[in-house]
Amino acid sequence: MKLNSITTLGAVGALAAIALAGCSASPAATGSDSPSSAPTGSAVTSKVDASLTGTITAGGSSAQANAQAAWVAAYNAQVKGVTVNYDKSQGSGGGVTNFLSGAYDFAGSDSPLNAEQTTSSKALCTEGGLNIPVYLDGVAIVFHVPGVTSLKLSGETIAKIFSLKITDWSDPAITKDNGTALPAGKITTVARSDGSGTTANFTNYLAGTQSSVWTYPAGKDWPVEGDVSKQKGGSGVVQAVEAGTGTIGYADHSAIGKLDSASILQNGTAIPFSADAVSKTFEVAAVEASNGTPGDLSKKFDYSKLTAETYPIPLVSYAVACTTFKTPAQAKLVKSYIGFVDSTIGQQVAAKNAGAAPLPASVLKAAQETLATIK
């Protein structure tokens, strides 16, 4: 078996150049927030068997869509015989459903398996499903208000807008947040119609920080009924906000294209989205939340630890995989691909092409250890 180990800066730089050249057209690509193409000496590496052949069938999180496209291109620069089919149209909810049915080799999900799903996964995976972090980004609050390109919103104001308690852009709360009055006009909120991990991350933030205002449960299904425009997928939300007037919605930052997004007031400081701010959020507020399956790496956020340097609506997305696959050959394919994704170079590819924040080396190392146990 011939193994190509990504262990030298030259090899990593060459692979990065191939991957980034093939994917640089992504609208979410960033400049100063992106790391250099060559990792440091503390890089987390993975061994890639260039002789592998086969097909990986996966899907789910639309937040991962741009990153998955870039990862596949970078992976196939080394492993030409493996086809990776990732269906972003399913959303996190559909991805997990298809995974639990056995239709997917892994699911992309912006929230880890819940207790019921973990129990169900044991029929498929022996010990249960594993949640392996692969992608770190943030939920952006996107808006389209004619003449307004800069918007600041407190968590309380966001909660009131999305719970339909604030319905006009000239509301005093919005004026207070921005220090000036916005033009009067109806607010139209846009939310996901499908089961969505982005929704789960957003409602986790609202429930965790604004419980006196946001009285709805956190979860993957949008809980507010009434005058809400519901759209399928993150792209559907973005398109509806962009096409509307006075619209506001939420989406993974990598998917917002040219739309403006709000800075969020945190401890009196307006925090725009940035990879650095999301990385800081993960550093100070992410805590272990294992589902009990050996090797599971689920996380949750302790919002009480947010500071004026942290972007307050982080999003961690997972590859949900089995502890034991139907065949060793399929396990080898999935381990190889996710192993590449959770290497330093894989994270740099996502940062450059999807505007994501690289996961910390400690998480990548833990992911490699978990992957090594999959059979």
Coordinates of C-alpha atoms in Angstrom, one line a residue, residues 16-272:
A16 CA -2.7 23.9 -1.1
A17 CA -1.8 25.6 -4.3
I18 CA -3.7 23.0 -6.3
A19 CA -6.7 23.1 -4.1
L20 CA -6.9 26.8 -3.8
A21 CA -6.4 27.4 -7.5
G22 CA -9.3 25.0 -8.2
C23 CA -11.7 26.6 -5.7
S24 CA -10.7 30.2 -5.5
A25 CA -13.9 31.4 -7.2
S26 CA -15.9 30.9 -4.0
P27 CA -17.7 34.2 -3.1
A28 CA -17.0 33.6 0.6
A29 CA -13.2 33.6 0.1
T30 CA -11.5 36.1 2.4
G31 CA -8.2 37.8 2.4
S32 CA -6.6 38.9 5.7
D33 CA -8.5 36.4 7.8
S34 CA -7.2 33.4 5.9
P35 CA -4.0 31.6 7.0
S36 CA -1.0 31.1 4.8
S37 CA -0.9 28.0 2.7
A38 CA 1.9 26.4 4.6
P39 CA 1.2 25.3 8.2
T40 CA 3.5 25.7 11.1
G41 CA 5.6 23.0 12.7
S42 CA 2.6 22.2 15.0
A43 CA 0.6 21.1 12.0
V44 CA -1.8 18.2 12.4
T45 CA -1.3 15.9 9.4
S46 CA -3.1 12.9 7.9
K47 CA -1.8 10.0 5.8
V48 CA -3.5 9.7 2.4
D49 CA -3.5 6.5 0.5
A50 CA -3.4 7.6 -3.1
S51 CA -4.4 4.1 -4.4
L52 CA -7.8 4.1 -2.8
T53 CA -10.8 3.7 -5.0
G54 CA -14.6 3.9 -4.4
T55 CA -17.4 6.2 -3.7
I56 CA -18.4 8.1 -0.6
T57 CA -22.1 9.1 -0.4
A58 CA -22.9 11.9 2.1
G59 CA -24.9 15.0 2.5
G60 CA -26.6 17.4 4.9
S61 CA -25.4 20.7 6.2
S62 CA -25.7 23.4 3.7
A63 CA -23.3 25.5 5.8
Q64 CA -20.6 23.0 4.9
A65 CA -21.4 23.3 1.1
N66 CA -18.6 25.6 0.1
A67 CA -16.1 23.9 2.3
Q68 CA -17.1 20.5 1.1
A69 CA -16.6 21.5 -2.5
A70 CA -13.1 22.8 -1.7
W71 CA -12.2 19.7 0.4
V72 CA -13.3 17.3 -2.4
A73 CA -11.2 19.2 -4.9
A74 CA -8.1 19.2 -2.6
Y75 CA -8.6 15.6 -1.6
N76 CA -9.0 14.5 -5.3
A77 CA -5.7 16.3 -6.1
Q78 CA -4.1 13.4 -4.3
V79 CA -6.7 10.6 -4.4
K80 CA -8.1 10.5 -7.9
G81 CA -9.9 7.2 -7.6
V82 CA -12.3 8.2 -4.8
T83 CA -15.6 10.0 -5.7
V84 CA -17.1 12.0 -2.9
N85 CA -20.8 12.9 -3.5
Y86 CA -22.0 15.5 -0.9
D87 CA -25.7 16.6 -1.3
K88 CA -26.1 20.0 0.4
S89 CA -29.8 20.2 -0.4
Q90 CA -30.8 17.9 2.5
G91 CA -29.8 20.3 5.3
S92 CA -28.6 19.0 8.6
G93 CA -31.9 17.4 9.4
G94 CA -32.2 15.5 6.2
G95 CA -28.5 14.5 6.3
V96 CA -28.9 12.9 9.7
T97 CA -32.1 11.2 8.7
N98 CA -30.4 9.7 5.6
F99 CA -27.4 8.7 7.7
L100 CA -29.6 6.9 10.3
S101 CA -31.4 5.1 7.5
G102 CA -28.0 3.8 6.1
A103 CA -28.2 5.8 2.9
Y104 CA -25.2 8.0 3.8
D105 CA -21.7 7.0 4.8
F106 CA -21.6 10.2 6.8
A107 CA -23.8 13.2 7.4
G108 CA -22.8 16.8 7.6
S109 CA -24.7 18.3 10.5
D110 CA -24.5 21.7 12.3
S111 CA -25.6 20.1 15.5
P112 CA -24.6 16.8 17.0
L113 CA -26.9 13.8 17.3
N114 CA -29.4 14.2 20.0
A115 CA -30.1 11.5 22.6
E116 CA -32.9 9.9 20.6
Q117 CA -30.8 9.9 17.4
T118 CA -27.8 8.5 19.2
T119 CA -29.9 5.6 20.5
S120 CA -31.2 5.0 17.0
S121 CA -27.6 5.1 15.6
K122 CA -26.7 2.0 17.6
A123 CA -28.7 -0.2 15.3
L124 CA -26.5 1.0 12.4
C125 CA -23.2 1.7 14.1
T126 CA -22.8 -0.9 16.9
E127 CA -21.6 1.4 19.6
G128 CA -23.3 4.5 18.2
G129 CA -22.8 7.5 15.9
L130 CA -19.8 9.8 16.3
N131 CA -20.0 13.5 16.0
I132 CA -16.6 14.7 14.7
P133 CA -16.1 18.5 14.4
V134 CA -15.0 19.5 10.9
Y135 CA -16.0 23.1 10.4
L136 CA -16.1 26.3 12.5
D137 CA -17.9 29.4 11.4
G138 CA -20.6 31.7 12.6
V139 CA -24.3 32.4 12.0
A140 CA -24.6 35.8 10.3
I141 CA -27.6 38.1 10.7
V142 CA -28.1 39.3 7.1
F143 CA -30.4 42.1 6.1
H144 CA -31.6 44.2 3.1
V145 CA -32.7 47.6 4.0
P146 CA -32.4 50.2 1.2
G147 CA -29.8 52.8 2.0
V148 CA -28.5 50.9 5.1
T149 CA -25.1 49.1 4.8
S150 CA -24.1 49.1 8.4
L151 CA -26.2 47.7 11.2
K152 CA -25.6 47.0 14.9
L153 CA -27.9 44.9 16.9
S154 CA -27.9 43.7 20.5
G155 CA -28.8 40.2 21.4
E156 CA -32.0 41.5 23.0
T157 CA -33.0 43.4 19.9
I158 CA -32.3 40.3 17.7
A159 CA -34.5 38.2 19.9
K160 CA -37.3 40.7 19.7
I161 CA -37.1 41.0 16.0
F162 CA -37.1 37.3 15.3
S163 CA -39.9 36.7 17.9
L164 CA -41.9 39.4 16.0
K165 CA -42.0 41.7 19.0
I166 CA -40.2 44.4 17.0
T167 CA -41.8 44.9 13.5
D168 CA -40.5 48.2 12.2
W169 CA -37.0 49.4 11.4
S170 CA -37.6 52.7 13.1
D171 CA -38.2 50.9 16.5
P172 CA -36.5 52.8 19.4
A173 CA -34.5 49.6 20.3
I174 CA -32.9 49.6 16.9
T175 CA -32.3 53.3 17.1
K176 CA -30.6 52.9 20.4
D177 CA -28.3 50.1 19.1
N178 CA -27.2 52.2 16.1
G179 CA -27.1 55.7 17.6
T180 CA -29.3 56.9 14.8
A181 CA -32.8 56.2 13.5
L182 CA -33.2 53.9 10.5
P183 CA -35.9 54.7 7.9
A184 CA -39.3 53.5 8.9
G185 CA -40.5 50.3 7.2
K186 CA -41.9 46.9 7.9
I187 CA -39.4 44.2 9.1
T188 CA -39.8 40.8 7.4
T189 CA -38.0 38.0 9.1
V190 CA -36.7 35.1 7.0
A191 CA -36.1 31.7 8.5
R192 CA -35.4 28.1 7.5
S193 CA -38.3 25.9 6.5
D194 CA -36.3 22.7 6.8
G195 CA -34.7 21.0 9.8
S196 CA -31.4 23.0 10.1
G197 CA -28.4 22.9 12.3
T198 CA -27.9 26.6 11.5
T199 CA -31.4 27.2 13.1
A200 CA -30.2 25.1 16.1
N201 CA -27.1 27.2 16.6
F202 CA -29.0 30.4 16.2
T203 CA -31.8 29.4 18.6
N204 CA -29.2 28.0 21.1
Y205 CA -27.8 31.5 21.2
L206 CA -31.1 33.2 21.6
A207 CA -32.3 30.7 24.3
G208 CA -28.9 30.8 26.0
T209 CA -28.5 34.6 26.2
Q210 CA -32.0 36.1 25.9
S211 CA -34.3 33.8 27.8
S212 CA -36.4 36.7 29.2
V213 CA -37.3 37.7 25.6
W214 CA -36.9 34.5 23.6
T215 CA -39.4 32.1 25.1
Y216 CA -39.2 29.5 22.4
P217 CA -37.3 26.2 22.5
A218 CA -33.9 25.8 20.9
G219 CA -33.8 23.3 18.1
K220 CA -33.4 22.5 14.4
D221 CA -36.9 23.6 13.5
W222 CA -37.8 27.3 13.4
P223 CA -40.3 27.7 16.3
V224 CA -41.9 31.1 15.5
E225 CA -45.2 31.1 13.5
G226 CA -46.9 34.1 11.9
D227 CA -45.5 36.7 9.5
V228 CA -42.3 34.8 8.7
S229 CA -40.9 34.0 5.3
K230 CA -39.7 30.4 5.5
Q231 CA -37.2 29.2 3.0
K232 CA -35.5 25.9 2.3
G233 CA -31.7 25.8 2.8
G234 CA -29.3 28.6 3.7
S235 CA -29.2 29.6 0.1
G236 CA -33.0 30.0 0.2
V237 CA -32.8 32.3 3.2
V238 CA -30.0 34.4 1.6
Q239 CA -31.9 34.7 -1.7
A240 CA -35.2 35.8 0.0
V241 CA -33.4 38.4 2.1
E242 CA -31.6 39.7 -0.9
A243 CA -34.7 39.8 -3.1
G244 CA -36.9 41.4 -0.4
T245 CA -37.1 44.9 1.1
G246 CA -36.8 45.4 4.9
T247 CA -35.8 41.8 5.2
I248 CA -33.6 40.1 7.9
G249 CA -32.6 36.5 8.2
Y250 CA -29.8 34.2 9.5
A251 CA -27.4 32.0 7.6
D252 CA -24.0 30.5 7.9
H253 CA -21.5 33.2 7.1
S254 CA -19.9 31.3 4.2
A255 CA -23.2 31.4 2.3
I256 CA -24.1 35.1 2.5
G257 CA -22.4 36.3 -0.7
K258 CA -22.6 40.0 -1.1
L259 CA -25.3 40.6 1.5
D260 CA -24.5 42.9 4.4
S261 CA -24.5 41.3 7.9
A262 CA -25.0 43.0 11.3
S263 CA -22.4 43.6 13.9
I264 CA -23.6 42.1 17.2
L265 CA -23.3 44.2 20.3
Q266 CA -21.5 42.2 23.0
N267 CA -20.6 43.9 26.3
G268 CA -21.1 47.2 24.6
T269 CA -18.8 46.4 21.7
A270 CA -20.0 45.9 18.1
I271 CA -18.5 42.6 16.9
P272 CA -18.6 42.0 13.2

